[in-house]
Tab-separated table of C-alpha atoms and ligand atoms in Angstrom:
chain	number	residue	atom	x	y	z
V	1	UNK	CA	-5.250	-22.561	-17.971
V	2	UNK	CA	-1.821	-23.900	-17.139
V	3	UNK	CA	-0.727	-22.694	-20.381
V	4	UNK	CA	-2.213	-19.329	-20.277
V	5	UNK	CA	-0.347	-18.420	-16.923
V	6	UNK	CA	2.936	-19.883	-18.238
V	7	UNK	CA	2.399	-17.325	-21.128
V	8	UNK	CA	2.261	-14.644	-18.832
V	9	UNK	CA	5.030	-15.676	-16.586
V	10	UNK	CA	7.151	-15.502	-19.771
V	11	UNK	CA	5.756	-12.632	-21.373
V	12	UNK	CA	4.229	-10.076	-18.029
V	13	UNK	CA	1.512	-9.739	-20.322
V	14	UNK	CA	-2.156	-10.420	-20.371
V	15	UNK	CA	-5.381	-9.503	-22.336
V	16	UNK	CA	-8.774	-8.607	-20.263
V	17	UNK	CA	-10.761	-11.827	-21.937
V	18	UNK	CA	-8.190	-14.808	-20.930
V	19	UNK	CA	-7.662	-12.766	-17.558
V	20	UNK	CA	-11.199	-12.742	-16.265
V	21	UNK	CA	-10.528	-16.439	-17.103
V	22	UNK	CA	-7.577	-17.109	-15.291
V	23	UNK	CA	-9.495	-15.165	-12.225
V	24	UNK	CA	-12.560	-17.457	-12.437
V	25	UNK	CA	-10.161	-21.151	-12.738
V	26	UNK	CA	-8.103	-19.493	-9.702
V	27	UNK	CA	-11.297	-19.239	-7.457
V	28	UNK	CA	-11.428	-22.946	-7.808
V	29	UNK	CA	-7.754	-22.876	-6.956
V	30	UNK	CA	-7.400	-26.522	-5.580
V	31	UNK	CA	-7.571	-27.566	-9.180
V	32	UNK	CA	-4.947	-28.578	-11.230
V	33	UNK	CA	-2.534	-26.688	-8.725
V	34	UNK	CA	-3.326	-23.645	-10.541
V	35	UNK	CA	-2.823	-21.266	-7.369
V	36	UNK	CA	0.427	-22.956	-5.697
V	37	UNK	CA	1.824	-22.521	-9.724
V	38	UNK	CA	0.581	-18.990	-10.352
V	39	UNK	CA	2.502	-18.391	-6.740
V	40	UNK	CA	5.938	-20.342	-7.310
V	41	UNK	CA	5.397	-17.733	-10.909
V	42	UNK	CA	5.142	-14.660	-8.732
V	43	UNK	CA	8.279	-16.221	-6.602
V	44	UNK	CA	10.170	-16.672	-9.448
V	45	UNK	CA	10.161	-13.696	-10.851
V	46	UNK	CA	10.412	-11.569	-7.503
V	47	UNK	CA	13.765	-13.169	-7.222
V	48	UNK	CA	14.516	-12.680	-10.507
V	49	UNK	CA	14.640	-8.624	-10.067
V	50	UNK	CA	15.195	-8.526	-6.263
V	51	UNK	CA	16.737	-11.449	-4.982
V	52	UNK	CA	15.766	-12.917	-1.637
V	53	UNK	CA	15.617	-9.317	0.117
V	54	UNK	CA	13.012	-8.268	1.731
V	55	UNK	CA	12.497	-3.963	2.297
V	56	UNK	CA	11.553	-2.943	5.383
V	57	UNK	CA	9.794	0.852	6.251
V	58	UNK	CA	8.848	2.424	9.229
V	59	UNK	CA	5.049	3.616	8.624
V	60	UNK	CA	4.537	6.800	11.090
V	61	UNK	CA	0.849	6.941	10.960
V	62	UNK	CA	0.475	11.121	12.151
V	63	UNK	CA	-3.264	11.976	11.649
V	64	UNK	CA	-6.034	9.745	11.743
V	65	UNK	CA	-8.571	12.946	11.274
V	66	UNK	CA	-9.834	13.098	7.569
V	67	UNK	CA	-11.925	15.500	5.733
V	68	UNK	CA	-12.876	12.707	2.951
V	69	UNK	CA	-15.787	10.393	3.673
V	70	UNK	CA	-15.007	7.353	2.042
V	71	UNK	CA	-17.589	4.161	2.489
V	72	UNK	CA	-15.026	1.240	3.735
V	73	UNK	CA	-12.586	3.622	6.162
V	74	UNK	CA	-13.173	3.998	9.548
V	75	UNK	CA	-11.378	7.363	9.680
V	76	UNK	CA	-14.294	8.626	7.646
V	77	UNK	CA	-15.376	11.853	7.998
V	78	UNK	CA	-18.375	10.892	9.288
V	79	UNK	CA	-17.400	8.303	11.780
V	80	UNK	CA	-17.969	10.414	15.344
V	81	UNK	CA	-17.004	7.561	17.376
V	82	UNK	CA	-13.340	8.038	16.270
V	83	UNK	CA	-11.204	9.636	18.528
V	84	UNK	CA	-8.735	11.796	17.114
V	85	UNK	CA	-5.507	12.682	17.132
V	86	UNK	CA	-2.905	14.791	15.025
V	87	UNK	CA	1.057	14.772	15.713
V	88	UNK	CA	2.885	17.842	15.643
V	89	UNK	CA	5.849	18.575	13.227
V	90	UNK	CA	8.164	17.825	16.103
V	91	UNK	CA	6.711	14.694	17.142
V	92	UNK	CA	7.028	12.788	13.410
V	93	UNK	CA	10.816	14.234	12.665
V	94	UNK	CA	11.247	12.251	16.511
V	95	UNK	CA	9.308	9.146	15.187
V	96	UNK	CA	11.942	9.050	12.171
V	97	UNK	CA	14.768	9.716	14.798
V	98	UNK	CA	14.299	6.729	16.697
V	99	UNK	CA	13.664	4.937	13.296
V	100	UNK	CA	16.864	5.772	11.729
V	101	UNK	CA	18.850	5.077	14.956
V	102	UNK	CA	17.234	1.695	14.664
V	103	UNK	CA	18.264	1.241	10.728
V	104	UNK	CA	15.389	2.418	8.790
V	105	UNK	CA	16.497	3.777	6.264
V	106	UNK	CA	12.893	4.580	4.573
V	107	UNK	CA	10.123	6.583	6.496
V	108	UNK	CA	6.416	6.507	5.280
V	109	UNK	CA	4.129	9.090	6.595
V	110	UNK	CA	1.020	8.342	6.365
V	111	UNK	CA	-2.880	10.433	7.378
V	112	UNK	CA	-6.376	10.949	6.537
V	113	UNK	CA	-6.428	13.792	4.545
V	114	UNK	CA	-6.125	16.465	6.835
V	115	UNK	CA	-5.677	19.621	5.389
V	116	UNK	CA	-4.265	21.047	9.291
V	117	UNK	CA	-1.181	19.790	7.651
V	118	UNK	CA	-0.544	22.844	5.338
V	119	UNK	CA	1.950	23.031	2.477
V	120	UNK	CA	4.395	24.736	4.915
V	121	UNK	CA	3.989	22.108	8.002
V	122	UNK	CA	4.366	19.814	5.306
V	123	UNK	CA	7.744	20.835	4.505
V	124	UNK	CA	8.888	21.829	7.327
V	125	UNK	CA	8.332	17.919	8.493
V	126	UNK	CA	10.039	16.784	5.528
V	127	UNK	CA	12.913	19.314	5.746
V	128	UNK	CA	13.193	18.559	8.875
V	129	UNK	CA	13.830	14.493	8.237
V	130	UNK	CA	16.026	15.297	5.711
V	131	UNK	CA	18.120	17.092	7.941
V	132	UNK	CA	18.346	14.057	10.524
V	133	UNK	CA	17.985	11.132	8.190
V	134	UNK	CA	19.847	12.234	4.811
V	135	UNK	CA	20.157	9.339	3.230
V	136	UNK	CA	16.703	7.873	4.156
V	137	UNK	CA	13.925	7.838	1.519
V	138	UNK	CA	10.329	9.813	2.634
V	139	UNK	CA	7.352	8.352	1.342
V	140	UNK	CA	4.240	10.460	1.599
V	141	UNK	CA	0.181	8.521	1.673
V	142	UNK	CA	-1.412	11.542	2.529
V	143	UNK	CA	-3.915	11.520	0.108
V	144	UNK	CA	-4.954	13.903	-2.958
V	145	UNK	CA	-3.138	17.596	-2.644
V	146	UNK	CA	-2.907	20.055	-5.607
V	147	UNK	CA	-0.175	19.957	-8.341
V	148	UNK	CA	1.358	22.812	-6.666
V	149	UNK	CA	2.082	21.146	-3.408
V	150	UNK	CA	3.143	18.140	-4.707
V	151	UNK	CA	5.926	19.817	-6.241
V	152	UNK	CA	6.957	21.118	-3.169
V	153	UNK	CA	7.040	17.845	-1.184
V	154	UNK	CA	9.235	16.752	-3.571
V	155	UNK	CA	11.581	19.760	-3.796
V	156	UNK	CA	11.702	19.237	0.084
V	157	UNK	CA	12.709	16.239	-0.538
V	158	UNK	CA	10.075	13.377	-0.321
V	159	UNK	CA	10.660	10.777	-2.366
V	160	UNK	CA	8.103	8.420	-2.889
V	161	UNK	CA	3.708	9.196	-3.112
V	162	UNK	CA	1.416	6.105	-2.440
V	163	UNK	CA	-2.129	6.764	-3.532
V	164	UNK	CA	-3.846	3.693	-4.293
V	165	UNK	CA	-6.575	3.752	-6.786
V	166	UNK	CA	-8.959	1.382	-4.795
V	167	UNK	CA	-10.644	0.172	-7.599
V	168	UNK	CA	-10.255	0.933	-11.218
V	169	UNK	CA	-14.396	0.738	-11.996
V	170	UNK	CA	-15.763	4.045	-12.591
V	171	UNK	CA	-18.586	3.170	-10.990
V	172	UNK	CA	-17.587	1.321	-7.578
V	173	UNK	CA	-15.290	3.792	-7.332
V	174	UNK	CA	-17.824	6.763	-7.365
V	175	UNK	CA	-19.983	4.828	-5.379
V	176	UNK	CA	-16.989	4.571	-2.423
V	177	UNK	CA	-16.322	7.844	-2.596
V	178	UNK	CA	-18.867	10.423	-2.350
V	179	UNK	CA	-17.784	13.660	-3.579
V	180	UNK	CA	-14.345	12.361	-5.659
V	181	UNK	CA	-14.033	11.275	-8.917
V	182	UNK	CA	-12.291	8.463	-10.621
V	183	UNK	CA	-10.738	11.054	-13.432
V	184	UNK	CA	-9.229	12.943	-11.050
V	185	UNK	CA	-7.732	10.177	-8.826
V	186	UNK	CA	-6.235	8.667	-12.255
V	187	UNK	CA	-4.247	12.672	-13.037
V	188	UNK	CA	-3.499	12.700	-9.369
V	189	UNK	CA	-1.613	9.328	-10.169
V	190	UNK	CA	-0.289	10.738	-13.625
V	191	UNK	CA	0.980	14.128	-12.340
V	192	UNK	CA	2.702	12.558	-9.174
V	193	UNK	CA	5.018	9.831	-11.740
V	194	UNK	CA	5.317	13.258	-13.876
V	195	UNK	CA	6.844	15.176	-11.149
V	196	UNK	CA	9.314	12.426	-10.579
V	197	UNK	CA	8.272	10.423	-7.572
V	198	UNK	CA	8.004	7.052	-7.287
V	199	UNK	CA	4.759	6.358	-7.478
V	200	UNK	CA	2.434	3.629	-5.674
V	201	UNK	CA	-0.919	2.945	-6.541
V	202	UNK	CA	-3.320	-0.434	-5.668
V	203	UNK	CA	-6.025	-1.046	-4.304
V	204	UNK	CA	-8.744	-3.575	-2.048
V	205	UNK	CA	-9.582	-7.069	-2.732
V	206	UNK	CA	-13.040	-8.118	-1.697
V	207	UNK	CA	-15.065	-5.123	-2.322
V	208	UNK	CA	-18.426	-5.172	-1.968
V	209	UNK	CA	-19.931	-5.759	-5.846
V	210	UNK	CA	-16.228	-6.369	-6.801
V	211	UNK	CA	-16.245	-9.082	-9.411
V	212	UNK	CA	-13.548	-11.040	-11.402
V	213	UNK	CA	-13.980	-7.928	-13.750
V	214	UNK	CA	-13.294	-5.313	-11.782
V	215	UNK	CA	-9.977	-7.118	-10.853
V	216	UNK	CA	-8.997	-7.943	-13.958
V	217	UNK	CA	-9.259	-4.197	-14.711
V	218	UNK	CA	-7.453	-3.184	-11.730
V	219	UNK	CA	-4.655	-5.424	-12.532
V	220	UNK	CA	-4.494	-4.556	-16.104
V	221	UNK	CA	-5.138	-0.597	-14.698
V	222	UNK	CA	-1.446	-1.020	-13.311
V	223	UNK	CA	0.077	-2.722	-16.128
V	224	UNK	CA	-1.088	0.514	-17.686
V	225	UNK	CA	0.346	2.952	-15.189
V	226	UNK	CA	3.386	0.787	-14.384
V	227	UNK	CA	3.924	2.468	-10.671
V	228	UNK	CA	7.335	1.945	-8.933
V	229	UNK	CA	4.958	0.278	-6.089
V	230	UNK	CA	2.282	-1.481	-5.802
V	231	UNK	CA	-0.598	-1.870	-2.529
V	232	UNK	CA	-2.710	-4.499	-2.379
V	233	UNK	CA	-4.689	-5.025	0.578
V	234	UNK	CA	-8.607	-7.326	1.220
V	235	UNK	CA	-11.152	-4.693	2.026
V	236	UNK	CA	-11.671	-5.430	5.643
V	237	UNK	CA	-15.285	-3.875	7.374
V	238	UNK	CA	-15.724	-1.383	9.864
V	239	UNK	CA	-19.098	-1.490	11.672
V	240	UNK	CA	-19.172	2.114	12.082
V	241	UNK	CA	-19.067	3.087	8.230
V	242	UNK	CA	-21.945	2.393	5.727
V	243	UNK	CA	-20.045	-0.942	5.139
V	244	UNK	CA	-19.298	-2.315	8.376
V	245	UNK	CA	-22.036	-5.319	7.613
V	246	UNK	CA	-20.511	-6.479	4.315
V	247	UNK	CA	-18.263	-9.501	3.602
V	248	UNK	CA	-14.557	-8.789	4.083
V	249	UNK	CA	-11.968	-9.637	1.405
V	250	UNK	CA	-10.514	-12.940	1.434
V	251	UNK	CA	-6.628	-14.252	1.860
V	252	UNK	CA	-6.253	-16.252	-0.998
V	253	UNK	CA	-8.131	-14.034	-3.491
V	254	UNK	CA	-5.954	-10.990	-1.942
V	255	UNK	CA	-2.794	-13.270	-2.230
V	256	UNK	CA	-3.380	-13.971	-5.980
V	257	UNK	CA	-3.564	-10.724	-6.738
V	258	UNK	CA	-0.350	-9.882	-5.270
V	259	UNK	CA	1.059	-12.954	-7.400
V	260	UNK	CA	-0.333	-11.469	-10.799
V	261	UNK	CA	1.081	-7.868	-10.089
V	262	UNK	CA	4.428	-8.962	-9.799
V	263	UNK	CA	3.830	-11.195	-13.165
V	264	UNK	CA	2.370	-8.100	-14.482
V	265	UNK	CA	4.716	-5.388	-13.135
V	266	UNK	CA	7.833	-7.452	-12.524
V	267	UNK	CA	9.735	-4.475	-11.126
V	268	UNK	CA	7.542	-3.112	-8.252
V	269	UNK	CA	8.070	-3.028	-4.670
V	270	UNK	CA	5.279	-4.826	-3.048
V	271	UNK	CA	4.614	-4.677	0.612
V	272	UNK	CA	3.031	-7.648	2.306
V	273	UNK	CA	0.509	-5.772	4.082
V	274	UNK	CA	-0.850	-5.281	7.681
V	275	UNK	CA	-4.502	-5.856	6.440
V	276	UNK	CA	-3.174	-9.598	5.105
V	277	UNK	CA	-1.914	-10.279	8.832
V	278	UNK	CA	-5.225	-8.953	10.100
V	279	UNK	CA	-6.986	-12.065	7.788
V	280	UNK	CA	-4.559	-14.803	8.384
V	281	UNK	CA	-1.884	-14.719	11.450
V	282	UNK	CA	0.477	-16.097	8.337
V	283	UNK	CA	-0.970	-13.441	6.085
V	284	UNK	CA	2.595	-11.570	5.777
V	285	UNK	CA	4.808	-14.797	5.096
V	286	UNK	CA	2.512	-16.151	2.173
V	287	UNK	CA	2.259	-12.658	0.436
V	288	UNK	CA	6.320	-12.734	0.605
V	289	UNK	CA	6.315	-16.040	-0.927
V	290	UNK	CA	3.784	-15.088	-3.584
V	291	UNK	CA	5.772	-12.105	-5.248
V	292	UNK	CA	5.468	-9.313	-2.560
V	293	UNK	CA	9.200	-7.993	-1.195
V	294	UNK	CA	8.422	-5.090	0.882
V	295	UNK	CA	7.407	-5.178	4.716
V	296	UNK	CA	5.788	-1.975	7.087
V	297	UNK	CA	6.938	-1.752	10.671
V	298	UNK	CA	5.083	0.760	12.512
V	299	UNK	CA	6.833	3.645	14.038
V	300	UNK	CA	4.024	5.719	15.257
V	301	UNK	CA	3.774	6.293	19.365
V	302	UNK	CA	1.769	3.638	21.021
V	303	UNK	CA	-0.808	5.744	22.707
V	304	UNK	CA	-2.123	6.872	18.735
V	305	UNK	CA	-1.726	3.238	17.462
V	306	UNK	CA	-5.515	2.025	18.526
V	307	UNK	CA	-6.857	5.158	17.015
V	308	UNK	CA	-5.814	4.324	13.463
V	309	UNK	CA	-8.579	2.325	12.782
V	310	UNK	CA	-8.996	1.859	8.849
V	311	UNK	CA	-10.616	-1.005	9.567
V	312	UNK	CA	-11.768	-3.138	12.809
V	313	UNK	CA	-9.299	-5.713	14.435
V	314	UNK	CA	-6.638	-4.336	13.068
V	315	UNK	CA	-3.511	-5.841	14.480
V	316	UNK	CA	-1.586	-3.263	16.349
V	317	UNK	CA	1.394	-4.089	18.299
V	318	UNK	CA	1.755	-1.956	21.883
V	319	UNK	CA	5.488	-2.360	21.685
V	320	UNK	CA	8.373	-0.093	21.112
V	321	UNK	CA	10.295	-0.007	17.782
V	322	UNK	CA	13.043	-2.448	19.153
V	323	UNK	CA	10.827	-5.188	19.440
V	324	UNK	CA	8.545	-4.406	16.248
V	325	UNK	CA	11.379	-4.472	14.280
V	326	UNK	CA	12.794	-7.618	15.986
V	327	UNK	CA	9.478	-8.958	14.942
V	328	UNK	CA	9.896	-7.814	11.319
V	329	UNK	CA	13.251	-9.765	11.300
V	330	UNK	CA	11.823	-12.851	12.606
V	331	UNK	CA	8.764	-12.714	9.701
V	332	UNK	CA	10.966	-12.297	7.167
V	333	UNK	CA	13.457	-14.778	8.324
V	334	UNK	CA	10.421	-17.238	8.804
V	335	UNK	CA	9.645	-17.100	5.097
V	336	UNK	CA	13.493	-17.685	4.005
V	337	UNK	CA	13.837	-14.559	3.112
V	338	UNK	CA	16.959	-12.183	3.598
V	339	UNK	CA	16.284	-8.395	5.574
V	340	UNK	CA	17.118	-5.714	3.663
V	341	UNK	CA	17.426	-2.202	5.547
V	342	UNK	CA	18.722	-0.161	2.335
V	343	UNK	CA	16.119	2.917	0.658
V	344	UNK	CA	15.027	-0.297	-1.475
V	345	UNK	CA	14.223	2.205	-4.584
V	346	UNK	CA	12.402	1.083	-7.423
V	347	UNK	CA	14.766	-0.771	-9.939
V	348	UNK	CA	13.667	2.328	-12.626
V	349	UNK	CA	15.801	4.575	-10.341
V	350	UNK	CA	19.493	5.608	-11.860
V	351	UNK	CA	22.129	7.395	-10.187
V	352	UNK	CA	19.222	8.707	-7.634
V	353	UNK	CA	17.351	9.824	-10.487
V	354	UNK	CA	14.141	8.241	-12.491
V	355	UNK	CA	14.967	6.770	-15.758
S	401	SAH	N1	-5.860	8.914	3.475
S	401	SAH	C1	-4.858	8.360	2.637
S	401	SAH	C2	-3.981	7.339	3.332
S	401	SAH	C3	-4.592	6.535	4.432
S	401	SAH	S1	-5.731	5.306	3.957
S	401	SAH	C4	-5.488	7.758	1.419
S	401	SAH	O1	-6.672	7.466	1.445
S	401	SAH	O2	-4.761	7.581	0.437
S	401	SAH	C5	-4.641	4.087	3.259
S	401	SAH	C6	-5.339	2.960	2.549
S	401	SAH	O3	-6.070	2.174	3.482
S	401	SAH	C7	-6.368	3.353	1.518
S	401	SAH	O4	-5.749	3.634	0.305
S	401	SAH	C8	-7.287	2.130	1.476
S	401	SAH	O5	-6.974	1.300	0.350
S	401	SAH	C9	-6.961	1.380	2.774
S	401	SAH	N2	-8.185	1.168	3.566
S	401	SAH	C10	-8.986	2.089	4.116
S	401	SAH	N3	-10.049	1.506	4.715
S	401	SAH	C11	-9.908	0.159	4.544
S	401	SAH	C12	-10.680	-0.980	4.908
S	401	SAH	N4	-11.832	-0.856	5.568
S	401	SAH	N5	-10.225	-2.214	4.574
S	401	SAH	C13	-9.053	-2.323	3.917
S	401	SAH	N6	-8.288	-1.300	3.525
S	401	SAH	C14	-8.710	-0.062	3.830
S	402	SF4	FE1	-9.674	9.320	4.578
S	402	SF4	FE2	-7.918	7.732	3.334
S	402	SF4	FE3	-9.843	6.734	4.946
S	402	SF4	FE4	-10.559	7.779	2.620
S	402	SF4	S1	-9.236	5.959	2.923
S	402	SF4	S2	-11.574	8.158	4.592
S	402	SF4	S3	-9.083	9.450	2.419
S	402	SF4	S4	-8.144	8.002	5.551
């Protein structure tokens, strides 16, 4: 096993057979020192294309209403116990005022998909950070819109598109999301990189039914795709979705995945998440010393914080930028890593342009 992880920590390359392999020795990680390897890999090669610098984004999180119903979110559709709440056009261009006063220098809006947000409020938000915050990157998470608006975002001036793929099973996936379909998520992903953003995709670790092959899929599914960023993340239950009694995802399982898609996609930005933290109070600081390079500060008002509920528990600071930020710093430093407050584009970006 040693020797098949070496092979892919020279060549970023894996086939589906010797990965579902890898995957099963991994679960018994205390073996052979398989898992601290497979991360000092990951670390390795991090610095290798980025240094010691960690990225840092201000998430604005503006709508947490959401016409999709899917099983695992508790912004669901059909969770009534939500309370909801929309910002106005005015109220996210101030979120990424304050940001960019405080350094940001990359601004990630994020919602259910809420269709309230037309192609023309859309823009006009995006316009409208442009004009404040010109050299600062927009990254939209908004979820599936048509061709036809993405094109627009981007002509507005948004930069980046984060739509994770949750799982790359056919199946699972149908079964997590009534009323979508797995083809269409994939030419989502295919016409966003073909417009010219940079593209994120990812998805949950600890699904219920997920096994070693599903992952192996979903890591080879990005090898495929090759997106500018990557979002990894343990499914984490609600208890008012259809899911809220199922096992959540685990730390080190979601860690080693993090580890194999920077040996498998050497170039991507990858975000120690807020769902890690949520697991394991050191969540962050071992994803950033297992590969990942990118951390979320959240930027949203504090009233609306609570209300973004994806999942339960999740850890939401009620303190103003300044300090979030100053906590950011501290995590990063804490890992021995260096703060970075740059756009932090993908590597693949030339003279503000993708190769
Ligand atoms: N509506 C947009 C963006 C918001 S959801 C979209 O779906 O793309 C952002 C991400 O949160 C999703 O991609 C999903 O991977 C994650 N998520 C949702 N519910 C979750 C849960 N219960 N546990 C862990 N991650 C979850
Ligand atoms: Fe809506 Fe996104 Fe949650 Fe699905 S994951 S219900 S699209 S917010």
């Amino acid at each position: 096993m040693i020797k098949m992880l070496d092979d892919l920590y020279e060549k970023g390359t894996i086939e589906k057979e010797p990965l579902v392999d890898l995957l099963d020795a991994l679960d018994h990680y205390d073996e052979q020192g398989l898992y601290s390897r497979l991360q000092s890999c990951a670390d390795a090669v991090r610095r290798k294309h980025y240094g010691q610098s960690v990225f840092v984004r201000g998430l604005i999180e503006f709508s947490n209403r959401c016409v999709q119903n899917c099983l695992y979110c508790g912004l669901r559709k059909g969770n009534q116990r939500v309370q909801r709440y929309r910002l106005s056009q005015e109220e996210v261009i101030e979120c990424c005022r304050t940001g960019y006063s405080l350094g940001y220098r990359t601004f990630v809006l994020q919602s259910g998909e809420d269709p309230w947000y037309t192609q023309d409020k859309m823009v006009e938000i995006i316009g409208g950070i442009r004009k404040i915050c010109p050299d600062a990157a927009i990254t939209l998470s908004i979820g599936e819109r048509s061709m036809a608006e993405y094109r627009k975002f981007f002509e507005a001036g948004a930069d980046r598109y984060l739509l994770r793929h949750e799982t790359a099973s056919r199946d699972l996936y149908e079964k997590l999301h009534p009323f979508m379909s797995y083809e269409a998520r994939c030419e989502h992903l295919n016409m966003l990189k073909r417009i010219g953003f940079q593209t994120g995709a990812g998805f949950m670790v600890g699904l219920p039914d997920q096994t070693n092959h599903h992952l192996a899929d979903d890591l080879l599914f990005l090898k495929k795709l090759n997106p500018e960023m990557i979002g990894i993340g343990p499914f984490l239950p609600h208890s008012d979705t259809p899911l809220g009694n199922r096992r959540r995802g685990t730390i080190e399982k979601t860690i080693m995945m993090v580890a194999l898609a920077r040996l498998l996609v050497p170039d991507a930005l990858i975000p120690a998440t807020t769902a890690m933290e949520t697991l394991d109070p050191k969540g962050k600081e071992k994803a950033l010393r297992s590969g990942a390079n990118v951390l979320m500060t959240n930027l949203s008002p504090e009233e609306v914080r609570p209300k973004y509920a994806l999942y339960e528990n999740k850890l939401y600071t009620d303190e103003a930028p300044e300090c979030c930020k100053q906590y950011t710093e501290d995590q990063i430093r804490n890992a021995g890593y260096k703060i970075d407050m740059g756009r932090g584009d993908s590597l693949k970006m030339v003279n503000g342009m993708m190769e």
